[in-house]
N, CA, C and O of each residue as an XYZ file, in Angstrom:
840
protein
N     -85.291     58.986     52.918
C     -85.058     60.273     52.259
C     -84.536     60.026     50.866
O     -83.745     59.098     50.691
N     -84.929     60.806     49.843
C     -84.547     60.559     48.473
C     -83.073     60.792     48.272
O     -82.478     61.616     48.965
N     -82.468     60.083     47.334
C     -81.057     60.229     47.061
C     -80.807     61.523     46.337
O     -81.661     61.981     45.579
N     -79.626     62.139     46.558
C     -79.261     63.385     45.918
C     -78.870     63.169     44.482
O     -78.704     62.030     44.046
N     -78.716     64.272     43.721
C     -78.393     64.193     42.321
C     -76.970     63.758     42.099
O     -76.692     63.038     41.140
N     -76.054     64.174     42.958
C     -74.659     63.818     42.801
C     -74.406     62.475     43.443
O     -75.061     62.105     44.417
N     -73.440     61.736     42.886
C     -73.155     60.411     43.403
C     -72.327     60.504     44.648
O     -71.333     61.231     44.657
N     -72.687     59.797     45.715
C     -71.905     59.702     46.932
C     -70.984     58.521     46.847
O     -70.866     57.924     45.777
N     -70.329     58.156     47.911
C     -69.468     56.984     47.930
C     -70.264     55.726     47.684
O     -71.487     55.714     47.823
N     -69.554     54.644     47.310
C     -70.216     53.385     47.016
C     -71.019     52.909     48.208
O     -70.590     53.054     49.353
N     -72.201     52.335     47.936
C     -73.057     51.826     49.002
C     -72.385     50.661     49.709
O     -71.781     49.812     49.053
N     -72.472     50.605     50.974
C     -71.913     49.504     51.754
C     -72.987     48.954     52.662
O     -73.970     49.637     52.946
N     -72.811     47.699     53.132
C     -73.855     47.111     53.976
C     -74.123     47.947     55.202
O     -73.200     48.552     55.748
N     -75.377     47.996     55.656
C     -75.736     48.745     56.865
C     -75.453     47.918     58.097
O     -75.389     46.690     58.042
N     -75.286     48.604     59.198
C     -75.121     47.929     60.482
C     -76.433     48.030     61.234
O     -76.976     49.127     61.366
N     -76.951     46.937     61.724
C     -78.229     46.918     62.420
C     -77.978     46.855     63.917
O     -77.250     45.988     64.398
N     -78.593     47.789     64.657
C     -78.483     47.814     66.109
C     -79.847     47.422     66.663
O     -80.735     48.268     66.777
N     -80.022     46.152     67.007
C     -81.324     45.640     67.407
C     -81.600     45.839     68.886
O     -82.727     45.626     69.333
N     -80.623     46.231     69.637
C     -80.839     46.396     71.073
C     -80.013     47.554     71.587
O     -79.067     47.998     70.937
N     -80.386     48.046     72.780
C     -79.640     49.145     73.400
C     -78.211     48.714     73.705
O     -77.285     49.515     73.579
N     -78.022     47.460     74.104
C     -76.675     46.982     74.428
C     -75.769     47.010     73.205
O     -74.607     47.406     73.298
N     -76.310     46.582     72.034
C     -75.515     46.604     70.816
C     -75.172     48.028     70.418
O     -74.074     48.293     69.929
N     -76.130     48.968     70.631
C     -75.858     50.360     70.286
C     -74.782     50.931     71.194
O     -73.927     51.694     70.744
N     -74.821     50.559     72.496
C     -73.796     51.053     73.408
C     -72.405     50.569     73.006
O     -71.437     51.325     73.096
N     -72.298     49.308     72.559
C     -71.019     48.788     72.098
C     -70.537     49.534     70.861
O     -69.351     49.842     70.740
N     -71.462     49.827     69.936
C     -71.098     50.571     68.726
C     -70.636     51.968     69.062
O     -69.682     52.475     68.473
N     -71.326     52.602     70.029
C     -70.955     53.962     70.438
C     -69.570     53.958     71.072
O     -68.762     54.845     70.795
N     -69.281     52.952     71.935
C     -67.973     52.862     72.587
C     -66.863     52.691     71.562
O     -65.812     53.325     71.663
N     -67.103     51.819     70.560
C     -66.098     51.600     69.523
C     -65.842     52.868     68.730
O     -64.697     53.191     68.414
N     -66.916     53.589     68.405
C     -66.765     54.841     67.656
C     -65.998     55.868     68.461
O     -65.152     56.579     67.919
N     -66.294     55.954     69.781
C     -65.609     56.928     70.628
C     -64.112     56.624     70.711
O     -63.287     57.536     70.653
N     -63.764     55.342     70.847
C     -62.356     54.971     70.910
C     -61.643     55.304     69.612
O     -60.491     55.738     69.627
N     -62.336     55.098     68.464
C     -61.733     55.418     67.173
C     -61.488     56.906     67.032
O     -60.450     57.322     66.518
N     -62.443     57.715     67.487
C     -62.286     59.174     67.411
C     -61.126     59.638     68.279
O     -60.316     60.460     67.852
N     -61.045     59.103     69.525
C     -59.959     59.483     70.422
C     -58.605     59.131     69.811
O     -57.665     59.923     69.873
N     -58.510     57.934     69.220
C     -57.251     57.523     68.601
C     -56.874     58.436     67.446
O     -55.701     58.764     67.268
N     -57.886     58.857     66.643
C     -57.613     59.749     65.514
C     -57.122     61.104     65.988
O     -56.188     61.662     65.413
N     -57.751     61.644     67.045
C     -57.345     62.956     67.569
C     -55.923     62.908     68.081
O     -55.135     63.819     67.826
N     -55.584     61.838     68.811
C     -54.231     61.696     69.336
C     -53.217     61.638     68.194
O     -52.156     62.258     68.264
N     -53.555     60.883     67.136
C     -52.631     60.747     66.006
C     -52.436     62.066     65.282
O     -51.313     62.415     64.919
N     -53.527     62.810     65.067
C     -53.432     64.101     64.372
C     -52.618     65.090     65.180
O     -51.749     65.771     64.635
N     -52.889     65.178     66.484
C     -52.148     66.111     67.329
C     -50.658     65.768     67.390
O     -49.801     66.652     67.388
N     -50.372     64.470     67.443
C     -48.971     64.059     67.476
C     -48.249     64.436     66.187
O     -47.088     64.844     66.207
N     -48.963     64.292     65.050
C     -48.343     64.607     63.761
C     -48.061     66.093     63.618
O     -47.135     66.482     62.907
N     -48.859     66.940     64.293
C     -48.720     68.388     64.140
C     -47.769     69.010     65.171
O     -47.442     70.194     65.079
N     -47.331     68.220     66.142
C     -46.489     68.757     67.209
C     -45.104     69.137     66.667
O     -44.496     68.376     65.915
N     -44.626     70.293     67.046
C     -43.295     70.758     66.637
C     -42.631     71.387     67.859
O     -43.252     72.196     68.549
N     -41.383     71.029     68.132
C     -40.760     71.507     69.375
C     -40.545     73.010     69.412
O     -40.334     73.565     70.490
N     -40.591     73.699     68.251
C     -40.273     75.119     68.213
C     -41.496     76.014     68.215
O     -41.341     77.235     68.187
N     -42.719     75.466     68.246
C     -43.876     76.337     68.155
C     -44.843     76.071     69.294
O     -44.858     74.990     69.883
N     -45.646     77.074     69.591
C     -46.658     76.990     70.639
C     -48.027     77.167     70.008
O     -48.235     78.121     69.258
N     -48.954     76.286     70.289
C     -50.282     76.313     69.692
C     -51.237     77.080     70.600
O     -51.307     76.824     71.803
N     -51.963     78.013     70.018
C     -52.991     78.757     70.730
C     -54.313     78.483     70.054
O     -54.465     78.805     68.876
N     -55.273     77.906     70.741
C     -56.553     77.526     70.156
C     -57.682     78.259     70.858
O     -57.748     78.294     72.087
N     -58.568     78.842     70.066
C     -59.753     79.512     70.587
C     -60.961     78.722     70.132
O     -61.172     78.562     68.930
N     -61.755     78.225     71.057
C     -62.900     77.392     70.718
C     -64.123     77.837     71.499
O     -64.030     78.540     72.506
N     -65.270     77.404     71.002
C     -66.536     77.640     71.690
C     -67.148     76.294     72.025
O     -67.278     75.457     71.132
N     -67.536     76.043     73.285
C     -68.100     74.730     73.640
C     -69.340     74.407     72.821
O     -70.159     75.282     72.537
N     -69.468     73.146     72.446
C     -70.652     72.700     71.725
C     -71.772     72.430     72.714
O     -71.508     72.142     73.882
N     -73.027     72.518     72.262
C     -74.143     72.223     73.158
C     -74.155     70.750     73.527
O     -73.655     69.932     72.756
N     -74.709     70.379     74.682
C     -74.748     68.965     75.067
C     -75.610     68.163     74.108
O     -76.587     68.671     73.559
N     -75.238     66.905     73.912
C     -76.009     66.043     73.020
C     -77.372     65.727     73.642
O     -77.522     65.658     74.862
N     -78.347     65.541     72.772
C     -79.681     65.199     73.261
C     -79.637     63.845     73.960
O     -79.057     62.894     73.436
N     -80.245     63.754     75.133
C     -80.197     62.510     75.901
C     -81.152     61.472     75.339
O     -81.118     60.318     75.765
N     -82.008     61.853     74.390
C     -82.987     60.915     73.858
C     -82.461     60.118     72.669
O     -83.178     59.271     72.136
N     -81.221     60.373     72.242
C     -80.645     59.629     71.127
C     -79.274     59.104     71.524
O     -78.630     59.636     72.428
N     -78.830     58.046     70.832
C     -77.471     57.557     71.060
C     -76.513     58.283     70.119
O     -76.914     59.209     69.414
N     -75.258     57.865     70.109
C     -74.241     58.580     69.325
C     -74.454     58.451     67.825
O     -73.895     59.241     67.064
N     -75.236     57.491     67.380
C     -75.524     57.363     65.950
C     -76.700     58.221     65.535
O     -76.984     58.334     64.343
N     -77.402     58.839     66.503
C     -78.585     59.620     66.186
C     -79.877     58.846     66.287
O     -80.938     59.369     65.946
N     -79.812     57.609     66.750
C     -81.004     56.768     66.860
C     -81.704     57.030     68.193
O     -81.064     56.960     69.242
N     -83.009     57.331     68.175
C     -83.745     57.479     69.440
C     -83.622     56.208     70.272
O     -83.603     55.101     69.735
N     -83.539     56.382     71.595
C     -83.265     55.244     72.461
C     -84.369     54.200     72.414
O     -84.116     53.032     72.709
N     -85.596     54.592     72.048
C     -86.684     53.629     72.009
C     -86.820     52.955     70.647
O     -87.678     52.090     70.467
N     -85.973     53.348     69.677
C     -86.089     52.820     68.313
C     -85.000     51.793     68.031
O     -84.042     51.659     68.791
N     -85.162     51.075     66.930
C     -84.150     50.165     66.412
C     -83.705     50.720     65.068
O     -84.531     51.005     64.202
N     -82.394     50.872     64.896
C     -81.872     51.580     63.722
C     -80.802     50.767     63.003
O     -80.247     49.806     63.536
N     -80.540     51.188     61.786
C     -79.359     50.741     61.059
C     -78.634     51.976     60.561
O     -79.255     52.997     60.265
N     -77.311     51.877     60.469
C     -76.475     52.968     59.991
C     -75.787     52.489     58.718
O     -75.161     51.429     58.699
N     -75.910     53.276     57.666
C     -75.316     52.856     56.411
C     -74.839     54.055     55.611
O     -75.293     55.181     55.813
N     -73.907     53.788     54.694
C     -73.446     54.809     53.766
C     -74.373     54.805     52.560
O     -74.605     53.770     51.935
N     -74.898     55.989     52.245
C     -75.815     56.105     51.132
C     -75.954     57.571     50.764
O     -75.681     58.452     51.580
N     -76.381     57.832     49.532
C     -76.662     59.203     49.125
C     -77.888     59.686     49.894
O     -78.897     58.985     49.961
N     -77.802     60.877     50.472
C     -78.860     61.360     51.352
C     -79.476     62.673     50.899
O     -80.392     63.164     51.559
N     -79.019     63.257     49.815
C     -79.435     64.601     49.429
C     -78.447     65.644     49.895
O     -78.379     66.731     49.320
N     -77.671     65.333     50.941
C     -76.641     66.252     51.402
C     -75.538     66.398     50.357
O     -74.961     67.475     50.207
N     -75.245     65.312     49.634
C     -74.168     65.370     48.653
C     -74.483     66.362     47.534
O     -73.608     67.116     47.110
N     -75.730     66.366     47.054
C     -76.109     67.309     46.010
C     -76.056     68.747     46.525
O     -75.607     69.642     45.808
N     -76.509     68.977     47.754
C     -76.472     70.314     48.342
C     -75.026     70.779     48.526
O     -74.719     71.951     48.308
N     -74.146     69.871     48.924
C     -72.732     70.216     49.106
C     -72.111     70.675     47.792
O     -71.395     71.676     47.761
N     -72.380     69.951     46.709
C     -71.804     70.315     45.411
C     -72.376     71.643     44.918
O     -71.673     72.406     44.255
N     -73.640     71.930     45.231
C     -74.190     73.238     44.859
C     -73.436     74.365     45.559
O     -73.180     75.411     44.963
N     -73.086     74.150     46.807
C     -72.391     75.188     47.576
C     -70.904     75.253     47.248
O     -70.309     76.331     47.241
N     -70.305     74.091     46.976
C     -68.870     74.012     46.697
C     -68.656     73.225     45.399
O     -68.336     72.038     45.450
N     -68.828     73.867     44.240
C     -68.725     73.140     42.957
C     -67.384     72.442     42.747
O     -67.323     71.430     42.049
N     -66.310     72.963     43.339
C     -65.000     72.330     43.187
C     -64.715     71.330     44.294
O     -63.612     70.788     44.364
N     -65.686     71.077     45.157
C     -65.476     70.197     46.300
C     -65.619     68.719     45.949
O     -66.005     68.355     44.838
N     -65.299     67.892     46.920
C     -65.385     66.434     46.763
C     -66.025     65.831     48.008
O     -65.592     66.099     49.129
N     -67.051     65.021     47.805
C     -67.707     64.332     48.911
C     -66.819     63.174     49.356
O     -66.487     62.293     48.563
N     -66.441     63.186     50.625
C     -65.606     62.114     51.172
C     -66.438     61.010     51.805
O     -66.078     59.836     51.728
N     -67.551     61.382     52.433
C     -68.364     60.378     53.115
C     -69.774     60.907     53.325
O     -69.963     62.075     53.666
N     -70.759     60.047     53.122
C     -72.131     60.348     53.509
C     -72.647     59.174     54.320
O     -72.247     58.033     54.088
N     -73.531     59.445     55.267
C     -74.016     58.403     56.163
C     -75.414     58.747     56.636
O     -75.754     59.917     56.806
N     -76.216     57.723     56.847
C     -77.581     57.932     57.328
C     -77.899     56.930     58.430
O     -77.491     55.770     58.371
N     -78.640     57.399     59.444
C     -79.185     56.548     60.499
C     -80.672     56.405     60.226
O     -81.413     57.388     60.263
N     -81.110     55.181     59.952
C     -82.474     54.921     59.510
C     -83.202     54.020     60.489
O     -82.601     53.134     61.096
N     -84.513     54.253     60.640
C     -85.342     53.388     61.462
C     -85.429     52.015     60.796
O     -85.679     51.916     59.595
N     -85.224     50.971     61.573
C     -85.176     49.616     61.036
C     -86.515     49.192     60.451
O     -86.556     48.398     59.511
N     -87.621     49.716     61.001
C     -88.943     49.288     60.532
C     -89.534     50.245     59.494
O     -90.084     49.803     58.485
N     -89.424     51.542     59.736
C     -90.087     52.516     58.860
C     -89.167     53.106     57.804
O     -89.645     53.717     56.848
N     -87.870     52.940     57.952
C     -86.875     53.476     57.020
C     -86.784     55.000     57.059
O     -86.153     55.591     56.183
N     -87.395     55.654     58.049
C     -87.279     57.108     58.159
C     -85.876     57.478     58.621
O     -85.222     56.700     59.316
N     -85.415     58.659     58.239
C     -84.076     59.127     58.601
C     -84.133     59.924     59.899
O     -84.888     60.890     60.010
N     -83.334     59.515     60.878
C     -83.181     60.283     62.103
C     -81.971     61.210     62.021
O     -81.960     62.280     62.630
N     -80.959     60.799     61.271
C     -79.756     61.616     61.118
C     -79.117     61.325     59.770
O     -79.042     60.171     59.347
N     -78.654     62.375     59.097
C     -77.826     62.240     57.901
C     -76.590     63.102     58.101
O     -76.660     64.152     58.740
N     -75.467     62.668     57.562
C     -74.235     63.425     57.753
C     -73.349     63.318     56.524
O     -73.437     62.368     55.746
N     -72.490     64.322     56.374
C     -71.594     64.394     55.219
C     -70.277     65.026     55.655
O     -70.252     65.935     56.485
N     -69.195     64.531     55.085
C     -67.886     65.165     55.207
C     -67.399     65.433     53.800
O     -67.384     64.532     52.961
N     -66.998     66.674     53.535
C     -66.559     67.041     52.199
C     -65.252     67.807     52.213
O     -64.980     68.581     53.131
N     -64.439     67.583     51.174
C     -63.204     68.337     50.952
C     -63.570     69.513     50.056
O     -64.150     69.324     48.986
N     -63.234     70.727     50.487
C     -63.717     71.916     49.795
C     -63.049     72.114     48.443
O     -63.718     72.467     47.471
N     -61.753     71.895     48.365
C     -61.049     72.032     47.091
C     -59.905     71.035     47.044
O     -59.310     70.701     48.068
N     -59.610     70.569     45.850
C     -58.572     69.559     45.680
C     -57.217     70.099     46.110
O     -56.865     71.241     45.814
N     -56.475     69.273     46.802
C     -55.140     69.646     47.228
C     -55.089     70.484     48.488
O     -54.014     70.926     48.892
N     -56.238     70.712     49.121
C     -56.252     71.506     50.348
C     -56.639     70.607     51.520
O     -57.052     69.460     51.344
N     -56.492     71.169     52.726
C     -56.948     70.446     53.917
C     -58.177     71.112     54.507
O     -58.524     70.870     55.663
N     -58.840     71.955     53.714
C     -60.050     72.636     54.167
C     -61.245     71.705     53.988
O     -61.450     71.147     52.910
N     -62.031     71.540     55.050
C     -63.130     70.590     55.038
C     -64.402     71.202     55.610
O     -64.366     72.208     56.319
N     -65.515     70.578     55.286
C     -66.791     70.934     55.880
C     -67.471     69.653     56.335
O     -67.474     68.653     55.617
N     -68.048     69.686     57.529
C     -68.821     68.569     58.057
C     -70.243     69.064     58.303
O     -70.448     70.141     58.863
N     -71.208     68.277     57.883
C     -72.603     68.685     57.986
C     -73.419     67.532     58.558
O     -73.292     66.393     58.109
N     -74.260     67.831     59.557
C     -75.133     66.815     60.146
C     -76.539     67.379     60.278
O     -76.739     68.453     60.846
N     -77.512     66.642     59.747
C     -78.925     66.978     59.930
C     -79.519     65.948     60.878
O     -79.345     64.746     60.677
N     -80.218     66.408     61.907
C     -80.761     65.532     62.952
C     -82.220     65.867     63.194
O     -82.603     67.037     63.167
N     -83.039     64.847     63.431
C     -84.431     65.052     63.798
C     -84.763     64.099     64.943
O     -84.734     62.880     64.773
N     -85.080     64.662     66.112
C     -85.365     63.867     67.303
C     -86.852     63.979     67.608
O     -87.319     65.065     67.952
N     -87.611     62.893     67.495
C     -89.053     62.963     67.763
C     -89.350     63.483     69.166
O     -88.792     62.992     70.148
N     -90.235     64.484     69.255
C     -90.653     65.008     70.547
C     -89.731     66.031     71.168
O     -90.053     66.579     72.222
N     -88.584     66.311     70.548
C     -87.647     67.281     71.111
C     -88.063     68.702     70.741
O     -88.762     68.891     69.745
N     -87.650     69.711     71.519
C     -87.980     71.098     71.181
C     -87.157     71.585     69.995
O     -86.200     70.935     69.573
N     -87.544     72.732     69.471
C     -86.798     73.349     68.377
C     -85.452     73.831     68.915
O     -85.417     74.532     69.927
N     -84.341     73.472     68.260
C     -83.029     73.875     68.774
C     -82.814     75.380     68.638
O     -83.491     76.048     67.857
N     -81.874     75.894     69.398
C     -81.534     77.310     69.383
C     -80.499     77.583     68.302
O     -79.490     76.880     68.242
N     -80.713     78.586     67.439
C     -79.721     78.888     66.400
C     -78.399     79.330     67.018
O     -78.374     79.890     68.114
N     -77.305     79.074     66.312
C     -75.984     79.414     66.829
C     -75.041     79.707     65.671
O     -75.134     79.077     64.617
N     -74.142     80.652     65.861
C     -73.101     80.964     64.884
C     -71.841     81.346     65.646
O     -71.812     82.373     66.325
N     -70.803     80.528     65.539
C     -69.554     80.750     66.260
C     -68.388     80.760     65.276
O     -68.402     80.049     64.271
N     -67.392     81.567     65.577
C     -66.153     81.591     64.801
C     -64.977     81.403     65.752
O     -64.988     81.917     66.871
N     -63.974     80.672     65.309
C     -62.791     80.428     66.134
C     -61.576     80.317     65.224
O     -61.708     80.217     64.005
N     -60.400     80.335     65.823
C     -59.171     80.198     65.044
C     -58.131     79.436     65.847
O     -58.162     79.411     67.077
N     -57.209     78.818     65.122
C     -56.072     78.122     65.719
C     -54.804     78.802     65.232
O     -54.608     78.958     64.027
N     -53.938     79.208     66.158
C     -52.740     79.955     65.782
C     -51.522     79.404     66.506
O     -51.640     78.686     67.499
N     -50.341     79.757     65.987
C     -49.093     79.431     66.688
C     -48.196     80.665     66.688
O     -48.395     81.580     65.888
N     -47.233     80.691     67.560
C     -46.279     81.788     67.667
C     -45.028     81.440     66.861
O     -44.378     80.425     67.112
N     -44.697     82.305     65.881
C     -43.502     82.021     65.079
C     -42.236     82.448     65.828
O     -42.302     82.921     66.963
N     -41.076     82.272     65.169
C     -39.796     82.557     65.829
C     -39.627     84.028     66.159
O     -38.852     84.380     67.048
N     -40.357     84.905     65.440
C     -40.275     86.349     65.707
C     -41.256     86.793     66.782
O     -41.328     87.976     67.114
N     -42.014     85.840     67.325
C     -42.973     86.171     68.369
C     -44.321     86.622     67.857
O     -45.149     87.103     68.630
N     -44.557     86.473     66.550
C     -45.842     86.861     65.967
C     -46.843     85.712     66.036
O     -46.473     84.544     65.920
N     -48.103     86.059     66.225
C     -49.162     85.056     66.217
C     -49.602     84.826     64.769
O     -50.028     85.756     64.084
N     -49.492     83.581     64.317
C     -49.816     83.221     62.932
C     -51.009     82.276     62.939
O     -50.953     81.208     63.548
N     -52.083     82.662     62.266
C     -53.292     81.835     62.208
C     -53.072     80.679     61.240
O     -52.733     80.884     60.074
N     -53.267     79.474     61.734
C     -53.153     78.283     60.894
C     -54.493     77.886     60.304
O     -54.584     77.581     59.114
N     -55.530     77.887     61.121
C     -56.855     77.474     60.677
C     -57.900     78.454     61.180
O     -57.766     79.045     62.252
N     -58.946     78.611     60.377
C     -60.144     79.298     60.830
C     -61.283     78.283     60.867
O     -61.318     77.336     60.082
N     -62.207     78.499     61.789
C     -63.298     77.548     61.984
C     -64.618     78.309     62.115
O     -64.714     79.311     62.823
N     -65.620     77.805     61.417
C     -66.973     78.357     61.492
C     -67.912     77.245     61.926
O     -67.925     76.171     61.325
N     -68.696     77.494     62.962
C     -69.666     76.516     63.462
C     -71.032     77.167     63.473
O     -71.205     78.251     64.031
N     -72.010     76.506     62.856
C     -73.345     77.090     62.750
C     -74.389     76.011     63.003
O     -74.226     74.866     62.581
N     -75.464     76.386     63.697
C     -76.609     75.504     63.917
C     -77.851     76.220     63.396
O     -78.185     77.313     63.853
N     -78.534     75.594     62.432
C     -79.719     76.175     61.807
C     -80.931     75.336     62.213
O     -81.023     74.174     61.817
N     -81.855     75.890     62.988
C     -83.035     75.122     63.397
C     -83.955     74.840     62.209
O     -84.040     75.615     61.257
N     -84.638     73.699     62.304
C     -85.694     73.372     61.359
C     -87.010     73.316     62.102
O     -87.318     74.207     62.893
N     -87.787     72.280     61.856
C     -89.012     72.077     62.607
C     -88.673     71.610     64.024
O     -87.525     71.253     64.290
N     -89.645     71.606     64.935
C     -89.351     71.169     66.313
C     -88.617     69.828     66.339
O     -89.041     68.861     65.708
N     -87.521     69.790     67.072
C     -86.722     68.583     67.182
C     -85.713     68.399     66.071
O     -84.928     67.451     66.104
N     -85.714     69.286     65.084
C     -84.864     69.115     63.900
C     -83.922     70.301     63.724
O     -84.241     71.420     64.126
N     -82.781     70.057     63.133
C     -81.836     71.120     62.870
C     -80.647     70.612     62.079
O     -80.459     69.407     61.915
N     -79.846     71.550     61.591
C     -78.648     71.247     60.808
C     -77.452     71.903     61.482
O     -77.474     73.100     61.769
N     -76.418     71.126     61.733
C     -75.175     71.636     62.307
C     -74.066     71.512     61.268
O     -73.914     70.468     60.634
N     -73.297     72.578     61.098
C     -72.208     72.591     60.114
C     -70.935     73.088     60.784
O     -70.959     74.009     61.600
N     -69.817     72.453     60.418
C     -68.506     72.868     60.885
C     -67.600     73.040     59.671
O     -67.349     72.085     58.936
N     -67.114     74.256     59.465
C     -66.190     74.575     58.371
C     -64.812     74.821     58.958
O     -64.671     75.574     59.921
N     -63.798     74.193     58.387
C     -62.423     74.376     58.862
C     -61.542     74.643     57.649
O     -61.405     73.786     56.776
N     -60.946     75.832     57.594
C     -60.138     76.229     56.448
C     -58.741     76.621     56.904
O     -58.567     77.200     57.976
N     -57.750     76.302     56.084
C     -56.367     76.634     56.405
C     -56.072     78.081     56.020
O     -56.539     78.563     54.988
N     -55.292     78.773     56.856
C     -54.876     80.123     56.553
C     -55.688     81.163     57.303
O     -56.675     80.846     57.967
N     -55.257     82.406     57.183
C     -55.874     83.486     57.949
C     -57.093     84.091     57.258
O     -57.916     84.729     57.914
N     -57.222     83.901     55.942
C     -58.349     84.506     55.225
C     -59.644     83.758     55.553
O     -59.657     82.527     55.580
N     -60.735     84.495     55.801
C     -62.024     83.834     56.092
C     -62.674     83.308     54.818
O     -63.725     83.797     54.405
N     -62.058     82.326     54.205
C     -62.524     81.808     52.920
C     -63.718     80.868     53.106
O     -63.854     80.207     54.135
N     -64.565     80.829     52.099
C     -65.648     79.858     51.961
C     -66.769     80.010     52.996
O     -67.688     79.192     53.018
N     -66.716     81.019     53.839
C     -67.729     81.109     54.886
C     -69.119     81.403     54.316
O     -70.111     80.876     54.819
N     -69.203     82.232     53.277
C     -70.508     82.502     52.674
C     -71.099     81.237     52.062
O     -72.295     80.980     52.199
N     -70.267     80.447     51.390
C     -70.750     79.196     50.798
C     -71.196     78.218     51.871
O     -72.192     77.514     51.703
N     -70.452     78.174     52.982
C     -70.813     77.272     54.073
C     -72.155     77.661     54.685
O     -72.966     76.792     55.004
N     -72.393     78.962     54.851
C     -73.668     79.404     55.411
C     -74.822     79.105     54.459
O     -75.913     78.749     54.903
N     -74.592     79.245     53.156
C     -75.642     78.882     52.186
C     -75.979     77.400     52.296
O     -77.147     77.017     52.231
N     -74.959     76.574     52.461
C     -75.195     75.142     52.591
C     -75.981     74.825     53.852
O     -76.944     74.060     53.806
N     -75.581     75.405     54.975
C     -76.265     75.129     56.246
C     -77.725     75.573     56.199
O     -78.579     74.956     56.836
N     -78.018     76.638     55.449
C     -79.374     77.181     55.390
C     -80.177     76.659     54.209
O     -81.308     77.093     53.994
N     -79.617     75.743     53.446
C     -80.321     75.149     52.309
C     -81.479     74.290     52.843
O     -81.231     73.345     53.592
N     -82.738     74.593     52.478
C     -83.869     73.778     52.990
C     -83.762     72.306     52.635
O     -84.340     71.460     53.317
N     -83.014     71.987     51.556
C     -82.929     70.595     51.127
C     -82.167     69.714     52.102
O     -82.300     68.491     52.046
N     -81.370     70.297     52.998
C     -80.594     69.473     53.917
C     -81.325     69.192     55.220
O     -80.885     68.341     55.994
N     -82.433     69.887     55.486
C     -83.198     69.662     56.701
C     -83.986     68.349     56.624
O     -84.550     68.014     55.583
N     -84.015     67.618     57.730
C     -84.873     66.428     57.835
C     -86.260     66.831     58.340
O     -86.425     67.838     59.028
N     -87.240     66.020     57.980
C     -88.610     66.263     58.443
C     -88.936     65.342     59.622
O     -88.500     64.191     59.645
N     -89.693     65.836     60.592
C     -90.023     64.995     61.763
C     -90.928     63.823     61.377
O     -91.299     63.021     62.234
């Protein structure tokens, strides 16, 4: 896939997964890292005087034909950091934003993209972020569109429910087997940046081709 107009993070060596066993080890390592990060974040936010109330919507099950990197089980892939076109689309939607990470899962032989992903900081000095993933699974059906909203709140000392974060989750189908998933997380009670996030998710430039 062609590189975007805006510069992403510095290119780093790709990781090659030549066998299913190597991919399973990579997936296990990634899962352990994610679990450790979640535990650390939750521990940092814990306060003895407040109660957390979280409203969430379950995500759809992952496609069984790909591994956690987005590589089809019958293919051999490499995962690397590179400009994917998502970075340029992100800056169009959030001109004051900053790209934190871009990543692509590429076929080892054909160099086609099976998955591209981006994490961006919406504005400097905030903790509001957007995560975007474009996926194309050969032979899979067209995904079902989805739009969910959720919030995270705590009870203050006066017994009032105070919204800490708002969350927007959207899935935009592309061609059969392809789609774009976006997760927007913003601090505070105001539904900020949701229009920009929807424009980004629906930008044709972020869709992968089968």
